[in-house]
């Protein structure tokens, strides 16, 4: 999700807003303490194991690696040390017919784990991570890197990765809680034997690690402030009817959130439609893009021809208005051969790289170009990050913010939520 605007969460949106819950606010002025352990056992158990984060977006032909502390390498699940060294200068990991090769060291295992005496130590593709690093030989002779670390250490980095440090504390606390909840939900879904629980990119939620290089600059992936916020919200999760649900969230909803089931098949009831007047200061509250018709024709041809038919020449695109609040509009693409109905998300995906920030937009034919006018950044479901900022500035607490964007949810504190980070780095 995660990802300021461009820097963090992608998202989406096209919404028709509604009413909902504004009135419910006043009821939350006095907060009862969060209920302890209203959550089923599997959640408490899952949150005690380390999280496994895929830090390469997908398996790669080679992965850049560097290790700055003494370390040893084992096969995953085995105590036997296969390699030990005081450090590793920058090199690459590749797959071989026998296993995996780290620099000049070839190891006859397909799943290995790097354990450093002190972390953070391991750098992968310009990011340095806390915890352990696993390397898997994937199909096609590729390599997948997975960072394994305590959940709360992970949350401390996601806070800064997903939300600017100058957003108010209560917004960042809400971010911490939705990030933790999202992570635990993904851990439950993945199960114990899966190689990973989620990814470090906006495909899941953004996780930059401990620090990273951006050209010649070295930037922090976490901070004293983000570790403090992780500690202050330690173990807090959003639940609905006693269970953790997938807390989807977006960067800017653009005026109202999208009904969760419009976008995600596993959307729980709290992913409802709420009006949001709090994200107006975001640059992408409204946006426009100009796309040359010639480019649009090329981009859209696969959609026009998706049933194996010839796409023909694109003649027009028209919006099929959504029915009901929080629903997404569709589009009719008409060529000289046929008319195809597609979702805003499909059309946005086809026009990737053309400056469409959400699936909520209209298209105006201006002769040789389309003028596309849209709202919001991201899918528009769940907590609106810029809205959380606005609400926090208006004096709302993190719990009030969460109750607003996920109506019906409860804030629950897990009893044994894994190692919390100390405040100091
Ligand atoms: Zn919003």
XYZ file of C-alpha atoms in Angstrom, residues 230-375:
146
model
C 5.853 1.268 17.529
C 6.572 0.863 21.252
C 3.662 3.099 22.305
C 1.210 1.063 20.210
C 2.887 -2.256 20.913
C 0.599 -5.188 20.203
C -2.379 -3.003 19.244
C -4.412 -4.311 16.330
C -7.768 -3.678 14.684
C -10.277 -6.491 15.125
C -13.811 -7.123 13.995
C -15.957 -9.654 15.850
C -12.843 -10.795 17.700
C -10.669 -11.382 14.653
C -7.952 -9.488 12.901
C -9.057 -8.330 9.442
C -7.066 -7.073 6.488
C -6.670 -3.351 7.162
C -6.257 -2.129 3.612
C -5.353 1.533 3.474
C -4.572 4.158 0.857
C -2.603 7.378 0.490
C -5.426 9.784 -0.450
C -9.086 8.817 -0.800
C -9.999 12.049 -2.561
C -13.176 12.817 -0.627
C -14.572 9.449 0.404
C -13.446 5.856 0.655
C -14.308 2.998 -1.674
C -16.343 0.041 -0.490
C -13.790 -2.674 0.251
C -15.597 -5.401 -1.667
C -15.337 -3.312 -4.832
C -11.597 -3.959 -4.852
C -10.728 -6.861 -2.534
C -12.416 -10.240 -2.288
C -11.377 -10.609 1.367
C -12.686 -7.184 2.456
C -14.239 -7.316 5.941
C -17.285 -5.300 6.997
C -15.281 -2.379 8.488
C -13.938 -1.605 4.999
C -17.053 0.442 4.474
C -17.725 3.719 2.709
C -16.968 6.851 4.698
C -16.940 10.470 3.704
C -13.530 12.100 4.090
C -13.067 15.860 4.108
C -9.651 15.549 5.670
C -7.315 14.840 2.763
C -7.902 18.037 0.776
C -4.366 19.296 1.407
C -2.877 16.349 -0.447
C -1.491 17.197 -3.876
C -3.354 14.263 -5.367
C -6.743 15.061 -3.885
C -7.523 15.963 -7.496
C -5.277 15.392 -10.497
C -5.326 15.509 -14.271
C -3.362 13.715 -16.957
C -3.128 14.247 -20.727
C -2.733 11.096 -22.771
C -2.201 11.179 -26.538
C -4.905 9.143 -28.246
C -2.258 7.352 -30.258
C -0.637 6.135 -27.028
C -3.989 5.247 -25.513
C -4.876 3.166 -28.564
C -1.670 1.156 -28.212
C -2.085 0.735 -24.445
C -5.700 -0.305 -24.657
C -5.447 -2.711 -27.585
C -4.941 -5.727 -25.257
C -8.184 -4.858 -23.436
C -10.092 -4.463 -26.699
C -8.734 -7.755 -27.955
C -8.856 -9.725 -24.724
C -11.424 -12.233 -25.959
C -9.134 -13.207 -28.804
C -10.863 -10.756 -31.118
C -9.083 -8.158 -33.204
C -9.004 -4.923 -31.198
C -9.858 -2.642 -34.105
C -9.390 1.129 -33.970
C -10.430 2.821 -30.749
C -13.255 5.251 -31.321
C -14.401 6.357 -27.892
C -14.308 5.737 -24.184
C -17.277 6.509 -21.992
C -17.905 6.250 -18.272
C -20.581 3.896 -17.025
C -21.565 5.601 -13.805
C -21.314 3.627 -10.612
C -24.468 2.688 -8.805
C -24.360 3.332 -5.091
C -22.003 5.095 -2.766
C -18.453 3.833 -2.671
C -18.827 1.856 -5.889
C -16.434 2.239 -8.776
C -17.402 3.391 -12.253
C -16.681 1.245 -15.287
C -15.786 2.289 -18.808
C -17.036 1.278 -22.231
C -14.211 1.135 -24.748
C -15.590 1.304 -28.253
C -13.613 0.432 -31.363
C -14.777 0.071 -34.968
C -15.153 -3.661 -34.233
C -16.614 -3.972 -30.764
C -17.371 -2.465 -27.381
C -15.664 -3.793 -24.248
C -16.619 -2.886 -20.675
C -13.681 -2.584 -18.255
C -13.167 -1.421 -14.674
C -11.337 1.778 -13.756
C -8.600 -0.380 -12.246
C -8.149 -2.293 -15.508
C -8.066 0.902 -17.556
C -5.598 2.477 -15.113
C -3.388 -0.579 -15.313
C -3.486 -0.531 -19.119
C -2.430 3.157 -19.006
C 0.361 2.547 -16.471
C 3.029 5.239 -16.609
C 0.589 7.819 -18.040
C 0.028 9.643 -14.725
C -3.166 8.026 -13.440
C -3.001 7.847 -9.653
C -6.239 6.037 -8.901
C -9.010 4.094 -10.658
C -11.446 6.954 -10.026
C -11.409 9.277 -12.996
C -13.314 10.585 -15.979
C -12.086 10.804 -19.559
C -12.714 13.762 -21.829
C -12.024 13.450 -25.549
C -10.107 16.535 -26.718
C -9.352 15.576 -30.302
C -5.866 14.130 -30.385
C -5.657 13.681 -26.635
C -7.627 12.450 -23.683
C -7.852 14.694 -20.666
C -8.182 12.434 -17.658
C -9.424 13.978 -14.397
C -9.186 11.935 -11.243
C -9.306 11.973 -7.498
